Amino acid sequence: MKTNKLTALLLGAVATLPTTNLAAPTLCSDAVTIGYDDGNELLLDIALSDGGTFVICPDTTLDVAGGVAVGTSNILVTCGGDVGECIMTSSSDDGSIFIGSAFETITNVTIEGFLFTGYASNETAFVIADTGMASDYTEFGEVSFVDCIFAENQVNDTLIAVAGGLTFDRCTFADNAVNAYLAINGYGELNVHASDFFNNSALLLLGHVASGVTIEDSCFQENSALALVLADADDEDPSAILPEVASFNNYAADNEAFCLGVIVDDDCILFDALQCRGNSTGGLACYDESNLALGISTGSSETGLYIVCAGSIFEDTLIVTSSNVVIKCEDHQGCTFMPGTESALIVYSDTDASTVASNVTISGMEFTGYTGPDGAVLLAAE
């Protein structure tokens, strides 16, 4: 994945760096956060540093039109506000973010809390990382995205391309349209944890070459692709072997795909979770009428909190047999119990089996349309 443009950008950046001291972060407009609201000052300080943490002011939009280059290891670029309050976009179709160096292996680069959106390009990925040293190209570093959102981008090729390790932790991909991959990497492991992929269109959502793949606690819903994940050997290396794949507790529903899981050597390893996880902070970590009862009965939420997806309509009776359960709509009164003549909710204790249901809390749910004789909500025991 080496590119002449990447090398030229990095060499040009080094040649033109001023010899002044760091610009240093300042007090943000919220009068609380100390951070950067100027992209040029941020890039200058990263280039002149030996690594460290760089905080971006809340409600800051960084426009990377024309392309920017980051060639420093051991850095964390983090949003000083809530997830998505710092935006990365490009007003041009060549506004890629390049991570790499012509002089050293770049490793341990983390971007946290950003919304990547509004990028449209016919030829260039939004993020390109070439972590191997250009003069050697035998050792590679890694790039991580934590609590990031990639939404409403359109790319004729691939959205994120990385030579090196690639990690997505608690990230969301939603409403992106690409002609190749949402993300692809090689020469390092691909790790995806507690991340969500919703309503994306791609040839393949995730691709990986030549190393190990771990995907866990992630949800894939309403995507269109030939396959959700492809793991393959390096075609240019005759001695290469297929990567090892570890898949744990991944959920796939309502996708248009040939393989609802990971393709390895023409085999499909299906994602087999019965519901999207219920106790993480991911954007799609919620239950609906098809899986809430099963999630509660199996205790899939360690905290007892079950977030119900906004817009969910429960037409069948929900029976709760567990204690210390909170059922909460993610949008206040945006979830509906509409049972008709049957009871909407039964909290049920089976004393013969020593099963007692107590301390059940319902929050933000609307009960409507009940016409039965027994009550919309029942407490029952036998």
mmCIF file of C-alpha atoms in Angstrom:
data_model
loop_
_atom_site.group_PDB
_atom_site.id
_atom_site.type_symbol
_atom_site.label_atom_id
_atom_site.label_comp_id
_atom_site.label_asym_id
_atom_site.label_seq_id
_atom_site.Cartn_x
_atom_site.Cartn_y
_atom_site.Cartn_z
ATOM 1 C CA MET A 1 0.000 0.000 0.000
ATOM 2 C CA LYS A 2 2.952 2.325 -0.451
ATOM 3 C CA THR A 3 2.053 5.477 -2.364
ATOM 4 C CA ASN A 4 4.204 8.089 -4.037
ATOM 5 C CA LYS A 5 1.772 10.725 -2.783
ATOM 6 C CA LEU A 6 2.273 9.610 0.802
ATOM 7 C CA THR A 7 6.076 9.741 0.561
ATOM 8 C CA ALA A 8 5.965 13.126 -1.158
ATOM 9 C CA LEU A 9 3.674 14.555 1.490
ATOM 10 C CA LEU A 10 5.849 13.320 4.329
ATOM 11 C CA LEU A 11 9.119 14.452 2.782
ATOM 12 C CA GLY A 12 7.609 17.825 1.969
ATOM 13 C CA ALA A 13 6.252 18.231 5.488
ATOM 14 C CA VAL A 14 9.629 17.491 7.064
ATOM 15 C CA ALA A 15 11.472 19.830 4.703
ATOM 16 C CA THR A 16 9.192 22.755 5.479
ATOM 17 C CA LEU A 17 8.752 22.337 9.244
ATOM 18 C CA PRO A 18 9.614 25.483 11.157
ATOM 19 C CA THR A 19 12.109 25.319 13.999
ATOM 20 C CA THR A 20 9.860 27.124 16.458
ATOM 21 C CA ASN A 21 8.591 25.641 19.704
ATOM 22 C CA LEU A 22 5.321 23.780 19.978
ATOM 23 C CA ALA A 23 2.223 25.904 19.408
ATOM 24 C CA ALA A 24 0.680 24.308 22.523
ATOM 25 C CA PRO A 25 -3.069 23.807 23.145
ATOM 26 C CA THR A 26 -5.229 26.653 24.451
ATOM 27 C CA LEU A 27 -8.464 27.064 26.399
ATOM 28 C CA CYS A 28 -11.385 25.917 24.242
ATOM 29 C CA SER A 29 -14.608 27.849 23.738
ATOM 30 C CA ASP A 30 -16.328 25.752 26.410
ATOM 31 C CA ALA A 31 -13.998 27.446 28.942
ATOM 32 C CA VAL A 32 -13.189 24.019 30.377
ATOM 33 C CA THR A 33 -11.201 21.944 27.882
ATOM 34 C CA ILE A 34 -7.566 22.609 27.053
ATOM 35 C CA GLY A 35 -7.095 21.582 23.436
ATOM 36 C CA TYR A 36 -6.717 22.459 19.764
ATOM 37 C CA ASP A 37 -9.280 24.084 17.500
ATOM 38 C CA ASP A 38 -6.845 24.689 14.636
ATOM 39 C CA GLY A 39 -5.825 21.746 12.463
ATOM 40 C CA ASN A 40 -2.566 23.310 11.284
ATOM 41 C CA GLU A 41 -1.379 23.919 14.840
ATOM 42 C CA LEU A 42 -2.349 20.353 15.758
ATOM 43 C CA LEU A 43 -0.364 18.838 12.881
ATOM 44 C CA LEU A 44 2.648 21.045 13.595
ATOM 45 C CA ASP A 45 2.744 20.048 17.253
ATOM 46 C CA ILE A 46 2.381 16.354 16.390
ATOM 47 C CA ALA A 47 5.245 16.613 13.885
ATOM 48 C CA LEU A 48 7.535 18.373 16.376
ATOM 49 C CA SER A 49 6.727 16.002 19.241
ATOM 50 C CA ASP A 50 8.067 12.642 20.348
ATOM 51 C CA GLY A 51 4.501 11.414 20.832
ATOM 52 C CA GLY A 52 1.840 12.113 23.442
ATOM 53 C CA THR A 53 -1.853 12.968 23.796
ATOM 54 C CA PHE A 54 -3.445 15.720 21.705
ATOM 55 C CA VAL A 55 -6.915 16.892 22.728
ATOM 56 C CA ILE A 56 -9.281 18.478 20.189
ATOM 57 C CA CYS A 57 -11.734 21.116 21.387
ATOM 58 C CA PRO A 58 -15.393 20.015 21.448
ATOM 59 C CA ASP A 59 -17.483 21.116 18.447
ATOM 60 C CA THR A 60 -14.387 21.452 16.263
ATOM 61 C CA THR A 61 -14.482 20.504 12.580
ATOM 62 C CA LEU A 62 -11.149 19.643 10.973
ATOM 63 C CA ASP A 63 -11.168 19.978 7.168
ATOM 64 C CA VAL A 64 -8.400 17.854 5.640
ATOM 65 C CA ALA A 65 -8.898 19.136 2.081
ATOM 66 C CA GLY A 66 -5.786 18.581 0.000
ATOM 67 C CA GLY A 67 -4.507 15.863 2.339
ATOM 68 C CA VAL A 68 -2.648 15.908 5.647
ATOM 69 C CA ALA A 69 0.206 13.712 6.859
ATOM 70 C CA VAL A 70 0.987 12.301 10.311
ATOM 71 C CA GLY A 71 4.423 10.716 10.728
ATOM 72 C CA THR A 72 4.861 10.364 14.499
ATOM 73 C CA SER A 73 4.538 7.243 16.660
ATOM 74 C CA ASN A 74 2.925 6.856 20.080
ATOM 75 C CA ILE A 75 0.240 9.505 19.687
ATOM 76 C CA LEU A 76 -3.370 9.721 20.829
ATOM 77 C CA VAL A 77 -5.588 12.281 19.097
ATOM 78 C CA THR A 78 -8.764 12.460 21.161
ATOM 79 C CA CYS A 79 -11.948 14.519 21.155
ATOM 80 C CA GLY A 80 -12.328 16.645 24.273
ATOM 81 C CA GLY A 81 -16.120 16.333 24.135
ATOM 82 C CA ASP A 82 -18.609 13.525 23.678
ATOM 83 C CA VAL A 83 -18.241 10.966 20.892
ATOM 84 C CA GLY A 84 -18.878 12.651 17.551
ATOM 85 C CA GLU A 85 -18.526 16.236 18.794
ATOM 86 C CA CYS A 86 -15.223 16.491 16.921
ATOM 87 C CA ILE A 87 -15.627 16.111 13.161
ATOM 88 C CA MET A 88 -13.158 15.060 10.498
ATOM 89 C CA THR A 89 -14.285 15.922 6.954
ATOM 90 C CA SER A 90 -12.953 17.132 3.616
ATOM 91 C CA SER A 91 -14.271 19.840 1.332
ATOM 92 C CA SER A 92 -12.280 18.344 -1.568
ATOM 93 C CA ASP A 93 -12.119 14.873 -3.116
ATOM 94 C CA ASP A 94 -8.404 14.467 -2.301
ATOM 95 C CA GLY A 95 -8.646 15.132 1.428
ATOM 96 C CA SER A 96 -7.040 11.957 2.690
ATOM 97 C CA ILE A 97 -5.404 11.502 6.078
ATOM 98 C CA PHE A 98 -2.011 9.853 5.547
ATOM 99 C CA ILE A 99 -0.298 8.086 8.445
ATOM 100 C CA GLY A 100 3.261 6.927 7.837
ATOM 101 C CA SER A 101 6.909 7.886 7.492
ATOM 102 C CA ALA A 102 9.656 7.576 4.920
ATOM 103 C CA PHE A 103 12.215 7.217 7.715
ATOM 104 C CA GLU A 104 10.807 4.946 10.433
ATOM 105 C CA THR A 105 8.101 2.461 11.317
ATOM 106 C CA ILE A 106 5.054 4.289 12.666
ATOM 107 C CA THR A 107 3.337 2.511 15.518
ATOM 108 C CA ASN A 108 0.750 3.049 18.258
ATOM 109 C CA VAL A 109 -1.334 5.756 16.588
ATOM 110 C CA THR A 110 -4.829 6.094 18.107
ATOM 111 C CA ILE A 111 -7.700 8.349 17.042
ATOM 112 C CA GLU A 112 -10.531 8.572 19.563
ATOM 113 C CA GLY A 113 -14.035 10.036 19.634
ATOM 114 C CA PHE A 114 -14.190 11.500 16.107
ATOM 115 C CA LEU A 115 -16.992 11.598 13.561
ATOM 116 C CA PHE A 116 -15.619 10.991 10.061
ATOM 117 C CA THR A 117 -18.277 12.216 7.640
ATOM 118 C CA GLY A 118 -19.052 14.015 4.414
ATOM 119 C CA TYR A 119 -16.125 12.624 2.423
ATOM 120 C CA ALA A 120 -16.744 11.999 -1.278
ATOM 121 C CA SER A 121 -13.981 10.821 -3.589
ATOM 122 C CA ASN A 122 -13.677 9.012 -6.901
ATOM 123 C CA GLU A 123 -10.216 7.610 -6.193
ATOM 124 C CA THR A 124 -8.681 8.251 -2.759
ATOM 125 C CA ALA A 125 -9.412 6.610 0.593
ATOM 126 C CA PHE A 126 -10.352 8.847 3.520
ATOM 127 C CA VAL A 127 -7.648 7.296 5.742
ATOM 128 C CA ILE A 128 -4.465 5.721 4.340
ATOM 129 C CA ALA A 129 -1.877 4.346 6.754
ATOM 130 C CA ASP A 130 1.453 2.957 5.573
ATOM 131 C CA THR A 131 3.135 2.139 8.872
ATOM 132 C CA GLY A 132 6.198 0.408 7.400
ATOM 133 C CA MET A 133 9.388 2.400 6.873
ATOM 134 C CA ALA A 134 9.522 3.221 3.159
ATOM 135 C CA SER A 135 13.240 2.384 2.810
ATOM 136 C CA ASP A 136 12.846 -1.011 4.511
ATOM 137 C CA TYR A 137 9.209 -2.120 4.454
ATOM 138 C CA THR A 138 9.638 -5.269 6.510
ATOM 139 C CA GLU A 139 8.282 -4.104 9.880
ATOM 140 C CA PHE A 140 4.887 -2.523 10.426
ATOM 141 C CA GLY A 141 3.126 -0.676 13.226
ATOM 142 C CA GLU A 142 -0.551 -0.309 14.062
ATOM 143 C CA VAL A 143 -3.372 2.216 13.923
ATOM 144 C CA SER A 144 -6.413 2.175 16.237
ATOM 145 C CA PHE A 145 -9.782 3.902 16.128
ATOM 146 C CA VAL A 146 -11.660 4.074 19.441
ATOM 147 C CA ASP A 147 -15.230 5.373 19.879
ATOM 148 C CA CYS A 148 -15.232 6.736 16.335
ATOM 149 C CA ILE A 149 -18.154 7.087 13.925
ATOM 150 C CA PHE A 150 -17.824 6.760 10.145
ATOM 151 C CA ALA A 151 -21.059 7.965 8.576
ATOM 152 C CA GLU A 152 -22.410 9.181 5.234
ATOM 153 C CA ASN A 153 -19.202 8.909 3.214
ATOM 154 C CA GLN A 154 -19.079 8.007 -0.495
ATOM 155 C CA VAL A 155 -15.882 6.598 -1.986
ATOM 156 C CA ASN A 156 -15.328 4.998 -5.366
ATOM 157 C CA ASP A 157 -12.722 2.673 -3.868
ATOM 158 C CA THR A 158 -11.976 1.972 -0.155
ATOM 159 C CA LEU A 159 -12.756 4.153 2.864
ATOM 160 C CA ILE A 160 -9.846 3.065 5.112
ATOM 161 C CA ALA A 161 -6.690 1.314 3.858
ATOM 162 C CA VAL A 162 -3.906 0.318 6.261
ATOM 163 C CA ALA A 163 -0.572 -1.431 5.766
ATOM 164 C CA GLY A 164 -0.047 -2.614 9.333
ATOM 165 C CA GLY A 165 -2.236 -3.556 12.279
ATOM 166 C CA LEU A 166 -5.736 -2.104 12.409
ATOM 167 C CA THR A 167 -8.120 -1.957 15.390
ATOM 168 C CA PHE A 168 -11.687 -0.690 15.717
ATOM 169 C CA ASP A 169 -12.917 -0.516 19.308
ATOM 170 C CA ARG A 170 -16.521 0.600 19.987
ATOM 171 C CA CYS A 171 -16.783 2.198 16.533
ATOM 172 C CA THR A 172 -19.827 2.673 14.309
ATOM 173 C CA PHE A 173 -20.042 2.544 10.508
ATOM 174 C CA ALA A 174 -23.390 3.803 9.211
ATOM 175 C CA ASP A 175 -24.825 4.881 5.858
ATOM 176 C CA ASN A 176 -21.539 4.685 3.925
ATOM 177 C CA ALA A 177 -21.392 3.793 0.217
ATOM 178 C CA VAL A 178 -18.098 2.469 -1.177
ATOM 179 C CA ASN A 179 -17.249 0.394 -4.237
ATOM 180 C CA ALA A 180 -14.588 -1.737 -2.551
ATOM 181 C CA TYR A 181 -14.052 -2.028 1.238
ATOM 182 C CA LEU A 182 -15.135 -0.013 4.229
ATOM 183 C CA ALA A 183 -11.737 -0.975 5.653
ATOM 184 C CA ILE A 184 -8.907 -3.261 4.591
ATOM 185 C CA ASN A 185 -5.514 -3.983 6.114
ATOM 186 C CA GLY A 186 -2.538 -6.261 5.703
ATOM 187 C CA TYR A 187 0.855 -6.965 7.329
ATOM 188 C CA GLY A 188 -0.663 -6.782 10.802
ATOM 189 C CA GLU A 189 -3.678 -8.035 12.718
ATOM 190 C CA LEU A 190 -7.254 -6.857 12.226
ATOM 191 C CA ASN A 191 -9.146 -6.476 15.528
ATOM 192 C CA VAL A 192 -12.786 -5.401 15.711
ATOM 193 C CA HIS A 193 -14.399 -5.118 19.163
ATOM 194 C CA ALA A 194 -17.914 -3.999 20.136
ATOM 195 C CA SER A 195 -18.431 -2.161 16.853
ATOM 196 C CA ASP A 196 -21.515 -1.672 14.710
ATOM 197 C CA PHE A 197 -22.053 -1.753 10.956
ATOM 198 C CA PHE A 198 -25.439 -0.444 9.873
ATOM 199 C CA ASN A 199 -26.872 0.294 6.421
ATOM 200 C CA ASN A 200 -23.564 0.328 4.542
ATOM 201 C CA SER A 201 -23.105 -0.578 0.884
ATOM 202 C CA ALA A 202 -19.776 -2.083 -0.209
ATOM 203 C CA LEU A 203 -18.236 -4.888 -2.209
ATOM 204 C CA LEU A 204 -16.942 -6.216 1.138
ATOM 205 C CA LEU A 205 -17.311 -4.513 4.507
ATOM 206 C CA LEU A 206 -13.964 -5.600 5.965
ATOM 207 C CA GLY A 207 -10.943 -7.153 4.287
ATOM 208 C CA HIS A 208 -7.726 -8.550 5.666
ATOM 209 C CA VAL A 209 -4.543 -10.013 4.189
ATOM 210 C CA ALA A 210 -1.707 -12.064 5.630
ATOM 211 C CA SER A 211 -2.196 -12.099 9.426
ATOM 212 C CA GLY A 212 -4.747 -12.783 12.178
ATOM 213 C CA VAL A 213 -8.351 -11.584 12.454
ATOM 214 C CA THR A 214 -10.354 -11.177 15.675
ATOM 215 C CA ILE A 215 -13.952 -9.950 15.572
ATOM 216 C CA GLU A 216 -16.014 -9.941 18.754
ATOM 217 C CA ASP A 217 -19.176 -8.453 20.244
ATOM 218 C CA SER A 218 -19.981 -6.655 16.995
ATOM 219 C CA CYS A 219 -23.242 -6.162 15.116
ATOM 220 C CA PHE A 220 -23.888 -6.142 11.364
ATOM 221 C CA GLN A 221 -27.353 -4.991 10.314
ATOM 222 C CA GLU A 222 -28.985 -3.935 7.035
ATOM 223 C CA ASN A 223 -25.736 -3.913 5.042
ATOM 224 C CA SER A 224 -25.350 -4.775 1.370
ATOM 225 C CA ALA A 225 -22.142 -6.600 0.361
ATOM 226 C CA LEU A 226 -20.914 -9.859 -1.126
ATOM 227 C CA ALA A 227 -19.614 -10.767 2.325
ATOM 228 C CA LEU A 228 -19.301 -9.044 5.660
ATOM 229 C CA VAL A 229 -15.609 -9.947 6.170
ATOM 230 C CA LEU A 230 -12.951 -11.483 3.893
ATOM 231 C CA ALA A 231 -9.704 -12.927 5.302
ATOM 232 C CA ASP A 232 -7.174 -14.039 2.716
ATOM 233 C CA ALA A 233 -3.526 -14.940 2.221
ATOM 234 C CA ASP A 234 -1.045 -12.690 0.427
ATOM 235 C CA ASP A 235 -1.280 -13.568 -3.275
ATOM 236 C CA GLU A 236 2.181 -12.117 -3.888
ATOM 237 C CA ASP A 237 3.843 -14.432 -1.340
ATOM 238 C CA PRO A 238 3.860 -18.093 -2.470
ATOM 239 C CA SER A 239 4.725 -19.239 1.077
ATOM 240 C CA ALA A 240 1.889 -17.291 2.717
ATOM 241 C CA ILE A 241 -0.699 -19.149 4.763
ATOM 242 C CA LEU A 242 -4.291 -18.232 5.469
ATOM 243 C CA PRO A 243 -4.808 -15.933 8.458
ATOM 244 C CA GLU A 244 -6.204 -17.331 11.684
ATOM 245 C CA VAL A 245 -9.739 -16.112 12.387
ATOM 246 C CA ALA A 246 -11.373 -15.729 15.804
ATOM 247 C CA SER A 247 -15.062 -14.780 15.861
ATOM 248 C CA PHE A 248 -16.973 -14.398 19.134
ATOM 249 C CA ASN A 249 -20.522 -13.197 19.854
ATOM 250 C CA ASN A 250 -21.108 -11.389 16.571
ATOM 251 C CA TYR A 251 -24.630 -10.684 15.340
ATOM 252 C CA ALA A 252 -25.861 -10.355 11.757
ATOM 253 C CA ALA A 253 -29.431 -9.506 10.700
ATOM 254 C CA ASP A 254 -31.229 -8.125 7.656
ATOM 255 C CA ASN A 255 -28.081 -8.019 5.522
ATOM 256 C CA GLU A 256 -27.890 -8.653 1.783
ATOM 257 C CA ALA A 257 -24.709 -10.736 1.629
ATOM 258 C CA PHE A 258 -23.515 -14.070 0.304
ATOM 259 C CA CYS A 259 -21.697 -14.800 3.573
ATOM 260 C CA LEU A 260 -23.106 -13.522 6.878
ATOM 261 C CA GLY A 261 -19.741 -13.820 8.581
ATOM 262 C CA VAL A 262 -16.093 -14.276 7.561
ATOM 263 C CA ILE A 263 -14.952 -15.853 4.294
ATOM 264 C CA VAL A 264 -11.719 -17.848 4.654
ATOM 265 C CA ASP A 265 -10.490 -19.968 1.753
ATOM 266 C CA ASP A 266 -13.980 -20.059 0.200
ATOM 267 C CA ASP A 267 -15.508 -21.200 3.497
ATOM 268 C CA CYS A 268 -17.979 -19.015 5.390
ATOM 269 C CA ILE A 269 -17.648 -18.765 9.179
ATOM 270 C CA LEU A 270 -21.123 -17.554 10.157
ATOM 271 C CA PHE A 271 -21.739 -15.010 12.895
ATOM 272 C CA ASP A 272 -23.956 -16.850 15.358
ATOM 273 C CA ALA A 273 -25.016 -14.498 18.182
ATOM 274 C CA LEU A 274 -28.788 -14.413 18.753
ATOM 275 C CA GLN A 275 -28.893 -10.689 19.454
ATOM 276 C CA CYS A 276 -26.775 -7.581 19.320
ATOM 277 C CA ARG A 277 -24.879 -7.198 22.566
ATOM 278 C CA GLY A 278 -26.861 -5.443 25.307
ATOM 279 C CA ASN A 279 -24.328 -3.993 27.728
ATOM 280 C CA SER A 280 -21.879 -1.908 25.736
ATOM 281 C CA THR A 281 -21.806 1.662 24.514
ATOM 282 C CA GLY A 282 -22.041 0.945 20.789
ATOM 283 C CA GLY A 283 -24.570 2.851 18.691
ATOM 284 C CA LEU A 284 -26.631 -0.263 17.843
ATOM 285 C CA ALA A 285 -26.416 -2.003 21.216
ATOM 286 C CA CYS A 286 -30.161 -2.307 21.658
ATOM 287 C CA TYR A 287 -32.904 -4.912 21.597
ATOM 288 C CA ASP A 288 -36.145 -5.099 19.663
ATOM 289 C CA GLU A 289 -39.268 -7.233 19.637
ATOM 290 C CA SER A 290 -37.393 -10.143 18.048
ATOM 291 C CA ASN A 291 -34.737 -10.630 20.726
ATOM 292 C CA LEU A 292 -35.535 -8.774 23.961
ATOM 293 C CA ALA A 293 -37.242 -11.737 25.675
ATOM 294 C CA LEU A 294 -34.388 -14.074 24.788
ATOM 295 C CA GLY A 295 -31.794 -11.546 25.933
ATOM 296 C CA ILE A 296 -33.462 -11.140 29.332
ATOM 297 C CA SER A 297 -34.010 -14.873 29.843
ATOM 298 C CA THR A 298 -30.358 -15.671 29.050
ATOM 299 C CA GLY A 299 -29.016 -12.756 31.104
ATOM 300 C CA SER A 300 -27.024 -11.346 28.189
ATOM 301 C CA SER A 301 -26.642 -7.959 29.927
ATOM 302 C CA GLU A 302 -24.272 -8.164 32.871
ATOM 303 C CA THR A 303 -25.729 -4.954 34.324
ATOM 304 C CA GLY A 304 -29.396 -5.925 33.907
ATOM 305 C CA LEU A 305 -29.999 -2.894 31.665
ATOM 306 C CA TYR A 306 -31.696 -3.691 28.356
ATOM 307 C CA ILE A 307 -31.886 -0.772 25.931
ATOM 308 C CA VAL A 308 -34.800 -1.091 23.505
ATOM 309 C CA CYS A 309 -34.219 0.230 19.973
ATOM 310 C CA ALA A 310 -36.208 3.362 19.192
ATOM 311 C CA GLY A 311 -39.231 2.557 17.042
ATOM 312 C CA SER A 312 -39.650 -0.992 18.358
ATOM 313 C CA ILE A 313 -43.254 -2.181 18.537
ATOM 314 C CA PHE A 314 -44.151 -5.156 20.743
ATOM 315 C CA GLU A 315 -47.365 -6.818 19.585
ATOM 316 C CA ASP A 316 -46.831 -10.048 21.531
ATOM 317 C CA THR A 317 -46.719 -10.476 25.297
ATOM 318 C CA LEU A 318 -43.292 -9.986 26.888
ATOM 319 C CA ILE A 319 -42.741 -12.325 29.839
ATOM 320 C CA VAL A 320 -40.002 -11.402 32.322
ATOM 321 C CA THR A 321 -38.887 -14.090 34.769
ATOM 322 C CA SER A 322 -35.697 -12.403 36.029
ATOM 323 C CA SER A 323 -34.993 -9.944 38.831
ATOM 324 C CA ASN A 324 -33.118 -6.634 38.810
ATOM 325 C CA VAL A 325 -34.002 -5.863 35.209
ATOM 326 C CA VAL A 326 -34.331 -2.415 33.638
ATOM 327 C CA ILE A 327 -36.066 -2.186 30.248
ATOM 328 C CA LYS A 328 -35.452 1.285 28.835
ATOM 329 C CA CYS A 329 -36.298 2.758 25.441
ATOM 330 C CA GLU A 330 -33.308 4.563 23.935
ATOM 331 C CA ASP A 331 -35.695 7.365 22.835
ATOM 332 C CA HIS A 332 -38.181 8.403 25.548
ATOM 333 C CA GLN A 333 -41.630 7.023 24.637
ATOM 334 C CA GLY A 334 -40.250 5.972 21.260
ATOM 335 C CA CYS A 335 -40.921 2.273 21.924
ATOM 336 C CA THR A 336 -44.440 0.849 22.014
ATOM 337 C CA PHE A 337 -46.287 -2.026 23.629
ATOM 338 C CA MET A 338 -49.355 -2.590 21.416
ATOM 339 C CA PRO A 339 -50.689 -6.007 22.439
ATOM 340 C CA GLY A 340 -54.356 -5.838 21.461
ATOM 341 C CA THR A 341 -56.404 -8.173 23.663
ATOM 342 C CA GLU A 342 -53.409 -9.871 25.336
ATOM 343 C CA SER A 343 -51.407 -8.434 28.213
ATOM 344 C CA ALA A 344 -48.374 -6.474 27.072
ATOM 345 C CA LEU A 345 -46.038 -7.397 29.937
ATOM 346 C CA ILE A 346 -46.114 -10.194 32.479
ATOM 347 C CA VAL A 347 -43.621 -10.277 35.333
ATOM 348 C CA TYR A 348 -43.766 -13.936 36.270
ATOM 349 C CA SER A 349 -42.497 -15.839 39.303
ATOM 350 C CA ASP A 350 -42.470 -19.639 39.383
ATOM 351 C CA THR A 351 -42.327 -20.443 43.100
ATOM 352 C CA ASP A 352 -42.160 -24.189 42.476
ATOM 353 C CA ALA A 353 -38.942 -23.652 40.546
ATOM 354 C CA SER A 354 -37.699 -21.078 43.092
ATOM 355 C CA THR A 355 -37.733 -18.411 40.378
ATOM 356 C CA VAL A 356 -38.808 -15.034 41.720
ATOM 357 C CA ALA A 357 -39.025 -11.989 39.467
ATOM 358 C CA SER A 358 -38.686 -8.709 41.329
ATOM 359 C CA ASN A 359 -37.268 -5.219 40.961
ATOM 360 C CA VAL A 360 -38.264 -4.880 37.302
ATOM 361 C CA THR A 361 -38.194 -1.300 35.978
ATOM 362 C CA ILE A 362 -39.807 -0.081 32.743
ATOM 363 C CA SER A 363 -38.601 3.294 31.440
ATOM 364 C CA GLY A 364 -39.667 5.371 28.446
ATOM 365 C CA MET A 365 -42.092 2.794 26.967
ATOM 366 C CA GLU A 366 -45.542 3.658 25.616
ATOM 367 C CA PHE A 367 -48.460 1.304 26.321
ATOM 368 C CA THR A 368 -51.335 1.741 23.871
ATOM 369 C CA GLY A 369 -54.181 -0.066 22.154
ATOM 370 C CA TYR A 370 -54.818 -2.638 24.901
ATOM 371 C CA THR A 371 -58.411 -3.937 24.870
ATOM 372 C CA GLY A 372 -58.131 -7.143 26.909
ATOM 373 C CA PRO A 373 -59.757 -8.115 30.222
ATOM 374 C CA ASP A 374 -56.732 -8.944 32.399
ATOM 375 C CA GLY A 375 -54.639 -5.784 32.452
ATOM 376 C CA ALA A 376 -51.900 -4.436 30.211
ATOM 377 C CA VAL A 377 -49.257 -5.282 32.853
ATOM 378 C CA LEU A 378 -49.559 -8.289 35.121
ATOM 379 C CA LEU A 379 -47.640 -9.576 38.119
ATOM 380 C CA ALA A 380 -48.132 -13.328 38.148
ATOM 381 C CA ALA A 381 -46.926 -16.235 40.279
ATOM 382 C CA GLU A 382 -47.680 -19.887 40.724
#
